[in-house]
Amino acid sequence: MLKLISFYKFVKIKSPIDHKLTFKKFLIDNKLKGSIIFSLEGINGSISGKQSNIDLLIKFLKEKFLFKEFDTVNECEVDFVPFKRAKIKIKNEVVPLNELFNDDKYKFQNRVDPKDWNQLILSNDVTVVDVRKSFESEIGTFEKAINPKINDFRKFPEYFEKLSDDKDRKIAMFCTGGIRCEKAASYLFKRGFKNVYQLKGGILNYLNNVPEKKSLWKGECFVFDERITVVSNSKKGNYLMCAGCRTPMKKKDIHSPKYEKDVSCPNCFDKLTDKQKYRFRMRASQKISGKLKSNSLQRA
């Protein structure tokens, strides 16, 4: 059985670039696919493969960076490896906020377990904020949640500044796996907000641990892999990815006159120029030609 694991760890790394080749080779040698970000403030990854090989990666990461446990781990079984290749990315921050996560005083305060999340967000005095990108909120979100319509996480401080007149306000934040909330919560605590809560392990942890009948989640959860979206128990959802604009679309959209395989969907058809559509058609034809050539060589 194949597994998928998502994880992050805030740990200081002096020279992230030094680890790129070592871990790229490790992933390839152990037939693991997905991506790991190494940054000055820590590690963020999503990897899929055999459980035994994932265990080796976890052991290697802990030994290399001298920590005992990840800050958060979400894992599930998958029917296929939902990544095309192994990638190692080097960044200044695991999540860009223009502020490194380096103050342990505020680390992991007010993390709320999925079993307690419903009670919190149903309270009338709690402001529920989705800190993901706007299109992700439109695919699925929690009841009562505000979509700030912000696609650049670095602009979230501007949004929270609007709330700064009431720093006793209760704010409950959530994101896909929890890492955005860790940074946002730390940012707010340091600026005097007293009642900031975050969903432990993010939406993925909630979907894996709260029965569907009791769930306050509405819709599907976008994920950054070939599954596109997931639902309860991390089962693959019902969205496809448009090859033209690289945004999710519903399966019913393939029946739209504005849908063209590998070119456009109802969301982008009117936004694309004729030149762009032509380029996408040429790209699609080249892929088909490449596959036919590969198949003929294999038969030869």
CSV table of C-alpha atoms in Angstrom, one decimal, residues 36-232:
chain,number,residue,atom,x,y,z
A,36,ILE,CA,10.4,19.2,0.4
A,37,ILE,CA,11.1,22.9,1.2
A,38,PHE,CA,14.3,23.7,3.1
A,39,SER,CA,14.4,27.2,4.5
A,40,LEU,CA,16.2,29.3,7.1
A,41,GLU,CA,13.2,28.7,9.5
A,42,GLY,CA,12.5,25.0,8.9
A,43,ILE,CA,11.2,22.2,6.7
A,44,ASN,CA,7.9,21.7,4.9
A,45,GLY,CA,7.2,18.6,2.8
A,46,SER,CA,4.7,16.4,1.1
A,47,ILE,CA,6.0,13.0,0.0
A,48,SER,CA,4.5,9.8,-1.3
A,49,GLY,CA,5.7,6.2,-1.7
A,50,LYS,CA,6.1,3.0,0.2
A,51,GLN,CA,5.7,3.2,4.0
A,52,SER,CA,9.1,1.6,4.6
A,53,ASN,CA,10.8,4.2,2.4
A,54,ILE,CA,8.9,7.1,4.0
A,55,ASP,CA,10.1,5.8,7.4
A,56,LEU,CA,13.7,6.0,6.2
A,57,LEU,CA,13.2,9.6,5.1
A,58,ILE,CA,11.7,10.6,8.4
A,59,LYS,CA,14.6,9.0,10.3
A,60,PHE,CA,17.1,10.7,8.0
A,61,LEU,CA,15.5,14.2,8.5
A,62,LYS,CA,15.4,13.8,12.3
A,63,GLU,CA,19.0,12.7,12.4
A,64,LYS,CA,20.2,15.4,10.0
A,65,PHE,CA,18.5,18.3,11.7
A,66,LEU,CA,18.6,17.0,15.3
A,67,PHE,CA,14.9,16.9,16.3
A,68,LYS,CA,12.7,14.2,17.8
A,69,GLU,CA,9.3,14.9,16.3
A,70,PHE,CA,7.7,17.0,13.5
A,71,ASP,CA,5.5,19.9,14.6
A,72,THR,CA,2.7,18.3,12.6
A,73,VAL,CA,2.3,15.2,10.5
A,74,ASN,CA,-0.7,14.3,8.3
A,75,GLU,CA,-0.7,10.9,6.5
A,76,CYS,CA,-3.1,8.8,4.5
A,77,GLU,CA,-3.2,5.9,2.2
A,78,VAL,CA,-3.4,6.6,-1.6
A,79,ASP,CA,-4.2,4.4,-4.6
A,80,PHE,CA,-1.4,6.1,-6.7
A,81,VAL,CA,1.6,8.4,-6.2
A,82,PRO,CA,0.1,11.8,-6.7
A,83,PHE,CA,3.3,13.5,-7.7
A,84,LYS,CA,5.2,13.4,-11.0
A,85,ARG,CA,8.8,13.7,-9.6
A,86,ALA,CA,11.0,14.4,-6.6
A,87,LYS,CA,11.7,18.0,-5.9
A,88,ILE,CA,13.8,19.9,-3.3
A,89,LYS,CA,13.1,23.6,-3.0
A,90,ILE,CA,15.2,26.2,-1.2
A,91,LYS,CA,13.5,29.3,0.2
A,92,ASN,CA,14.1,31.9,2.9
A,93,GLU,CA,10.8,31.0,4.6
A,94,VAL,CA,8.7,27.9,4.5
A,95,VAL,CA,5.7,30.2,4.2
A,96,PRO,CA,6.4,33.8,3.0
A,97,LEU,CA,5.3,36.4,5.5
A,98,ASN,CA,8.5,38.5,5.4
A,99,GLU,CA,9.1,37.5,9.0
A,100,LEU,CA,11.1,34.4,10.1
A,101,PHE,CA,9.5,32.1,12.6
A,102,ASN,CA,12.1,32.3,15.4
A,103,ASP,CA,10.3,33.1,18.6
A,104,ASP,CA,9.5,30.0,20.6
A,105,LYS,CA,7.6,32.0,23.2
A,106,TYR,CA,4.5,32.0,21.0
A,107,LYS,CA,5.1,28.6,19.4
A,108,PHE,CA,2.0,26.4,19.1
A,109,GLN,CA,-0.2,28.3,21.5
A,110,ASN,CA,-3.9,27.6,21.4
A,111,ARG,CA,-3.8,24.7,19.0
A,112,VAL,CA,-7.3,23.2,18.8
A,113,ASP,CA,-7.9,19.5,18.2
A,114,PRO,CA,-10.4,18.6,15.5
A,115,LYS,CA,-12.8,17.1,18.0
A,116,ASP,CA,-13.0,20.5,19.8
A,117,TRP,CA,-13.0,22.7,16.6
A,118,ASN,CA,-16.8,22.6,16.0
A,119,GLN,CA,-17.6,23.9,19.4
A,120,LEU,CA,-15.1,26.8,19.0
A,121,ILE,CA,-16.2,28.0,15.6
A,122,LEU,CA,-19.9,27.8,16.4
A,123,SER,CA,-19.5,30.3,19.3
A,124,ASN,CA,-21.0,33.7,18.5
A,125,ASP,CA,-18.0,35.6,19.7
A,126,VAL,CA,-15.5,33.9,17.5
A,127,THR,CA,-14.2,35.3,14.1
A,128,VAL,CA,-13.3,32.3,11.9
A,129,VAL,CA,-10.7,33.2,9.2
A,130,ASP,CA,-9.6,31.0,6.3
A,131,VAL,CA,-5.9,31.9,5.7
A,132,ARG,CA,-5.6,30.0,2.4
A,133,LYS,CA,-5.8,31.5,-1.1
A,134,SER,CA,-9.2,32.7,-2.3
A,135,PHE,CA,-9.8,30.0,-4.9
A,136,GLU,CA,-9.2,27.3,-2.2
A,137,SER,CA,-11.9,28.9,0.0
A,138,GLU,CA,-14.3,28.9,-2.9
A,139,ILE,CA,-13.8,25.1,-3.4
A,140,GLY,CA,-14.5,24.3,0.3
A,141,THR,CA,-14.5,25.9,3.7
A,142,PHE,CA,-16.0,25.8,7.2
A,143,GLU,CA,-19.4,27.3,8.2
A,144,LYS,CA,-19.1,30.9,9.3
A,145,ALA,CA,-15.6,31.3,7.9
A,146,ILE,CA,-14.5,34.5,6.3
A,147,ASN,CA,-12.6,34.4,3.0
A,148,PRO,CA,-10.3,37.5,3.1
A,149,LYS,CA,-9.7,37.1,-0.7
A,150,ILE,CA,-6.0,37.3,-0.3
A,151,ASN,CA,-3.8,35.3,-2.7
A,152,ASP,CA,-0.4,36.5,-1.3
A,153,PHE,CA,0.2,35.4,2.3
A,154,ARG,CA,2.5,38.3,2.8
A,155,LYS,CA,-0.5,40.6,2.6
A,156,PHE,CA,-2.3,38.9,5.6
A,157,PRO,CA,-0.7,41.4,8.1
A,158,GLU,CA,-2.7,44.2,6.3
A,159,TYR,CA,-5.9,42.2,6.7
A,160,PHE,CA,-5.3,41.6,10.4
A,161,GLU,CA,-4.4,45.3,10.9
A,162,LYS,CA,-8.1,46.0,10.3
A,163,LEU,CA,-8.9,43.9,13.3
A,164,SER,CA,-6.3,45.5,15.6
A,165,ASP,CA,-8.9,47.8,17.2
A,166,ASP,CA,-10.1,44.9,19.3
A,167,LYS,CA,-7.1,42.7,20.3
A,168,ASP,CA,-9.3,40.8,22.8
A,169,ARG,CA,-11.3,39.5,19.9
A,170,LYS,CA,-11.3,35.7,19.5
A,171,ILE,CA,-9.9,34.6,16.2
A,172,ALA,CA,-10.0,31.0,14.9
A,173,MET,CA,-7.8,30.3,11.9
A,174,PHE,CA,-7.4,27.3,9.6
A,175,CYS,CA,-5.4,26.3,6.6
A,176,THR,CA,-4.7,23.0,4.7
A,177,GLY,CA,-2.1,21.4,7.0
A,178,GLY,CA,-1.5,24.0,9.7
A,179,ILE,CA,1.7,25.7,8.8
A,180,ARG,CA,0.3,29.0,7.6
A,181,CYS,CA,-1.7,29.3,10.8
A,182,GLU,CA,1.5,28.7,12.9
A,183,LYS,CA,3.1,31.7,11.3
A,184,ALA,CA,0.0,33.8,11.4
A,185,ALA,CA,-0.7,33.0,15.0
A,186,SER,CA,2.8,33.8,16.1
A,187,TYR,CA,2.6,37.1,14.2
A,188,LEU,CA,-0.6,38.1,16.0
A,189,PHE,CA,0.5,37.0,19.4
A,190,LYS,CA,3.6,39.2,19.1
A,191,ARG,CA,1.4,42.2,18.2
A,192,GLY,CA,-0.8,41.9,21.2
A,193,PHE,CA,-3.7,39.7,20.1
A,194,LYS,CA,-4.6,37.6,23.1
A,195,ASN,CA,-7.2,35.1,21.9
A,196,VAL,CA,-5.8,33.5,18.7
A,197,TYR,CA,-6.7,29.8,18.0
A,198,GLN,CA,-5.6,27.5,15.2
A,199,LEU,CA,-6.9,24.2,13.9
A,200,LYS,CA,-4.2,21.6,14.8
A,201,GLY,CA,-3.0,19.8,11.7
A,202,GLY,CA,-5.3,21.9,9.5
A,203,ILE,CA,-8.2,20.8,7.4
A,204,LEU,CA,-6.5,17.5,6.5
A,205,ASN,CA,-6.4,16.5,10.2
A,206,TYR,CA,-10.0,17.5,10.6
A,207,LEU,CA,-11.2,15.5,7.6
A,208,ASN,CA,-9.3,12.5,8.8
A,209,ASN,CA,-10.7,12.6,12.4
A,210,VAL,CA,-14.2,14.1,12.4
A,211,PRO,CA,-17.0,11.9,11.1
A,212,GLU,CA,-18.7,13.2,8.0
A,213,LYS,CA,-22.1,13.4,9.8
A,214,LYS,CA,-20.6,15.7,12.4
A,215,SER,CA,-18.4,17.7,10.1
A,216,LEU,CA,-18.9,21.5,9.6
A,217,TRP,CA,-16.8,21.4,6.5
A,218,LYS,CA,-18.6,22.3,3.3
A,219,GLY,CA,-17.2,21.3,-0.1
A,220,GLU,CA,-13.8,19.9,-0.9
A,221,CYS,CA,-10.3,20.7,0.2
A,222,PHE,CA,-7.8,21.7,-2.5
A,223,VAL,CA,-4.4,19.9,-2.2
A,224,PHE,CA,-1.2,20.6,-4.1
A,225,ASP,CA,-0.8,17.2,-5.8
A,226,GLU,CA,-2.4,15.2,-8.6
A,227,ARG,CA,-5.5,14.4,-6.5
A,228,ILE,CA,-6.5,18.1,-6.9
A,229,THR,CA,-9.0,17.9,-4.0
A,230,VAL,CA,-9.9,15.6,-1.1
A,231,VAL,CA,-12.9,14.9,1.0
A,232,SER,CA,-13.6,13.0,4.3
